[in-house]
GROMACS .gro file of C-alpha atoms in nm:
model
  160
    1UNK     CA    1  -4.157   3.340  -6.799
    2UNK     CA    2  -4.242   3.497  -7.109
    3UNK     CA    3  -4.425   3.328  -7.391
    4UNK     CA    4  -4.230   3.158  -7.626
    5UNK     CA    5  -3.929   3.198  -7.423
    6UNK     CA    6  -3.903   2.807  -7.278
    7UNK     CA    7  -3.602   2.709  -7.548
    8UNK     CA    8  -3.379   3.007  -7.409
    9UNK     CA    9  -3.432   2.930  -7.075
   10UNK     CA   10  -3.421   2.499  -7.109
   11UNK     CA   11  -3.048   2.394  -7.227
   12UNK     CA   12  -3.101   2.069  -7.274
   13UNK     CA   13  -3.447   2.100  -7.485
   14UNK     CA   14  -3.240   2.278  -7.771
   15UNK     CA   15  -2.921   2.134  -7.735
   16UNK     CA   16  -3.036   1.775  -7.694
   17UNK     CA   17  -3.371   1.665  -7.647
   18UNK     CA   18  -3.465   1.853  -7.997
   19UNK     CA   19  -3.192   1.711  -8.201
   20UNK     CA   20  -3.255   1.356  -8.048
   21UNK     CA   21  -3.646   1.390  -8.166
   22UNK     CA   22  -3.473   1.461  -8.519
   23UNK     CA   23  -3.255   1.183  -8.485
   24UNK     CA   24  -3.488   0.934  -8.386
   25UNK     CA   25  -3.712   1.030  -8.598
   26UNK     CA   26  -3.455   0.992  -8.893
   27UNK     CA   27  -3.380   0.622  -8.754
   28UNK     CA   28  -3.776   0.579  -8.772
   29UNK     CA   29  -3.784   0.650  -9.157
   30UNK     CA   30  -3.456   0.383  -9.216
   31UNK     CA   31  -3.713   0.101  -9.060
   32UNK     CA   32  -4.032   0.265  -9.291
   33UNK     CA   33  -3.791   0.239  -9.632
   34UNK     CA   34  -3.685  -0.159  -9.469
   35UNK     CA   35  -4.098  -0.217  -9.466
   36UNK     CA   36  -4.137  -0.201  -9.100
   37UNK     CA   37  -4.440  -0.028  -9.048
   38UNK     CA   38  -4.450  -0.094  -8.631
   39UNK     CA   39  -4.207  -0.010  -8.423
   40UNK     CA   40  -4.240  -0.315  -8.129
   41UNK     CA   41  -3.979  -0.304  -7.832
   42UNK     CA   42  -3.729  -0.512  -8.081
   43UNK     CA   43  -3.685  -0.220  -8.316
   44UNK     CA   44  -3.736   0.067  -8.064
   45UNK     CA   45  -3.423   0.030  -7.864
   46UNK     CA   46  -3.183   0.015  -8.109
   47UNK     CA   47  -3.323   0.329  -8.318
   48UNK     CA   48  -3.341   0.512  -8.001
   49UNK     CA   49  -2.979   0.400  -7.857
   50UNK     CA   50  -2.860   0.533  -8.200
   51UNK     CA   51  -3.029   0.855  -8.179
   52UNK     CA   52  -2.905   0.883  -7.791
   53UNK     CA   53  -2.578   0.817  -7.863
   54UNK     CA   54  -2.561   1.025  -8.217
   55UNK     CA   55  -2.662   1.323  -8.036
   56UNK     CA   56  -2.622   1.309  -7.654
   57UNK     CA   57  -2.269   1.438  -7.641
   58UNK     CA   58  -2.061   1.652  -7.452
   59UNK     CA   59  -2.034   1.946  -7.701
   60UNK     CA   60  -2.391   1.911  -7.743
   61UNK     CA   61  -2.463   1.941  -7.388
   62UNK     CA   62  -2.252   2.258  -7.350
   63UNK     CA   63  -2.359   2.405  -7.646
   64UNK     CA   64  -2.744   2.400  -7.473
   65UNK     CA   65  -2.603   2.569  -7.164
   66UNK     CA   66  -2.360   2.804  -7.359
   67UNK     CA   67  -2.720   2.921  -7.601
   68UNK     CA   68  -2.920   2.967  -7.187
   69UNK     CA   69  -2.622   3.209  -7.104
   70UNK     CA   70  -2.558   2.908  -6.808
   71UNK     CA   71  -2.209   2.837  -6.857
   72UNK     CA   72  -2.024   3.023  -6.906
   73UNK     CA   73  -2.280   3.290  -6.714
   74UNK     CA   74  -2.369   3.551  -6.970
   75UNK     CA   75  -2.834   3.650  -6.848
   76UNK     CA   76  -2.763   3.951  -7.174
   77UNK     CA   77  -2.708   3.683  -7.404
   78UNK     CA   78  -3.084   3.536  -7.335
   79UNK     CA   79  -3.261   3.878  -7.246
   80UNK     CA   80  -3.121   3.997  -7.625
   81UNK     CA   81  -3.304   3.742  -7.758
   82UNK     CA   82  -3.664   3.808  -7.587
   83UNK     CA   83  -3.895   3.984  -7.773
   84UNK     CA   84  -4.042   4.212  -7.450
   85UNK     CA   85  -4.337   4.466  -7.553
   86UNK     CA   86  -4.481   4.662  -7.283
   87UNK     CA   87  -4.871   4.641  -7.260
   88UNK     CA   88  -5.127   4.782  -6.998
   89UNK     CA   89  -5.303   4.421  -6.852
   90UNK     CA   90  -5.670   4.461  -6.939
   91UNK     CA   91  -5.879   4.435  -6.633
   92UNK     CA   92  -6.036   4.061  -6.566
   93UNK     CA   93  -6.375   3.960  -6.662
   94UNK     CA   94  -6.505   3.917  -6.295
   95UNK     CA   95  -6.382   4.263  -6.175
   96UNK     CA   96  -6.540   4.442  -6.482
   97UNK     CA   97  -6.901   4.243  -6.330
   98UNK     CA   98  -6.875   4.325  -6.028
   99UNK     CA   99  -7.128   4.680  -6.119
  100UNK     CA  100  -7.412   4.473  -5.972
  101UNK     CA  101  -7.312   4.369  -5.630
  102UNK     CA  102  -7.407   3.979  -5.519
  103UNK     CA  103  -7.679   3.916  -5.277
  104UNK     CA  104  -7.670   3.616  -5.100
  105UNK     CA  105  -7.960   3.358  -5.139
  106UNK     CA  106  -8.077   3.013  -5.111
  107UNK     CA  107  -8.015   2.803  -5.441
  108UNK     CA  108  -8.351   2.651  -5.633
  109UNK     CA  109  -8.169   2.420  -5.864
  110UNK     CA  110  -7.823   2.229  -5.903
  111UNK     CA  111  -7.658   2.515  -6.141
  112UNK     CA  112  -7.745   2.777  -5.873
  113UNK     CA  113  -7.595   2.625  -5.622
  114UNK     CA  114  -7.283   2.505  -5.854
  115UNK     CA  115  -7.277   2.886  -5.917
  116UNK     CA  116  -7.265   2.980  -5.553
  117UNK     CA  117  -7.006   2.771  -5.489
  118UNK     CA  118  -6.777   2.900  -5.753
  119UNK     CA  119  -6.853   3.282  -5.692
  120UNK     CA  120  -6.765   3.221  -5.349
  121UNK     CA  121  -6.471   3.012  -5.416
  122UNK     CA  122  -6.360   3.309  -5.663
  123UNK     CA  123  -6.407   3.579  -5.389
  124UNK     CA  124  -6.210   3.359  -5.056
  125UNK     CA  125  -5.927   3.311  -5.282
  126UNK     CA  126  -5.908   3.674  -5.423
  127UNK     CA  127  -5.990   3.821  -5.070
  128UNK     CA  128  -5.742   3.597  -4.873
  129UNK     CA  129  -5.481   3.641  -5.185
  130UNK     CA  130  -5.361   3.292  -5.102
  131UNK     CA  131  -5.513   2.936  -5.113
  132UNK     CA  132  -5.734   2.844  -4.799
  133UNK     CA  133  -5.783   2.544  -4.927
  134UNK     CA  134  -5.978   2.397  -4.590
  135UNK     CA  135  -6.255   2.664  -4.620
  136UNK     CA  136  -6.259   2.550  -4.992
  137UNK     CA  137  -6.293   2.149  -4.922
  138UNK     CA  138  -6.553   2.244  -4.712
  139UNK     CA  139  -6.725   2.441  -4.913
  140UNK     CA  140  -6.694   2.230  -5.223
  141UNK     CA  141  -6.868   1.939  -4.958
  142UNK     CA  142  -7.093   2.126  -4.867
  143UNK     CA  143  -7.232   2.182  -5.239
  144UNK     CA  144  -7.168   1.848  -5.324
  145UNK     CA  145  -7.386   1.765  -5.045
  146UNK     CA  146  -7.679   2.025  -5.177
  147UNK     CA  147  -7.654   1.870  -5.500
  148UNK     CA  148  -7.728   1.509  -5.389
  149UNK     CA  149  -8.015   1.669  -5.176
  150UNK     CA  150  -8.197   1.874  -5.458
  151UNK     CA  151  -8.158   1.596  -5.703
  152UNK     CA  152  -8.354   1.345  -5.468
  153UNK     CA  153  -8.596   1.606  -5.404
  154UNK     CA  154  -8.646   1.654  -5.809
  155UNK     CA  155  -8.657   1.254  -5.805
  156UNK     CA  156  -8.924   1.275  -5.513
  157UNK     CA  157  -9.158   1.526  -5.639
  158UNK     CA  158  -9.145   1.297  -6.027
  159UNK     CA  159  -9.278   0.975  -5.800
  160UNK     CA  160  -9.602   1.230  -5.640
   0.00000   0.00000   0.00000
């Protein structure tokens, strides 16, 4: 979906849900001039059934699916509206690092490891282009594991 493109693509957002915030919020300001400051459960239903029932009607409702080209079916009305400019992607931040090529050794410290364990995350997924999320959980326990057994080491060698 393009950015900035929900509102043409959610009826009810515009058509409703936005002028109910409005509305609400306009019932909200009747109780601030009436010096109620907080809104308890007492004055929160009946400013919201107001706003609900002030805007929640039928025209509204087909007027949000009549702007989303919904009903009746019209996709040209919503395309018109986007605002679509070409651009060549730039290429990702790992791909442009990849110059020096990764050479697998044992961690010394916590952030090595941690580091490991993402660059290899980073390469299953890209690799497998989907999510083998076992290999992952495994992986991810496996660290998790290294972790808790370099940081008692570090808190070993502090006691000699």
């Amino acid at each position: 979906m393009p950015p900035h493109s929900s509102h043409l693509l959610q009826p009810l957002d515009v058509g409703c849900f936005g002028p109910l915030t409005k509305a609400y919020g306009r019932e909200i300001e009747q109780l601030i001039i009436c010096s109620i400051t907080h809104v308890s459960k007492t004055e929160f239903f009946p400013a919201f059934y107001a706003a609900f029932n002030a805007t929640m009607t039928e025209s509204n409702i087909k007027g949000g699916f009549k702007g989303a080209g919904l009903v009746p079916f019209d996709p040209e009305s919503v395309v018109s509206k986007l605002d679509v400019q070409l651009r060549t992607p730039t290429p990702a931040r790992e791909e442009a690092s990849q110059a020096q090529p990764w050479t697998s050794k044992t961690p010394k410290t916590v952030l090595e490891a941690e580091s490991q364990s993402e660059y290899l995350e980073r390469r299953i997924r890209r690799y497998h282009n989907s999510s083998p999320e076992s290999v992952i959980e495994a992986m991810k326990s496996d660290t998790k594991a290294l972790k808790a057994t370099m940081h008692e080491v570090v808190l070993l060698r502090a006691e000699v």
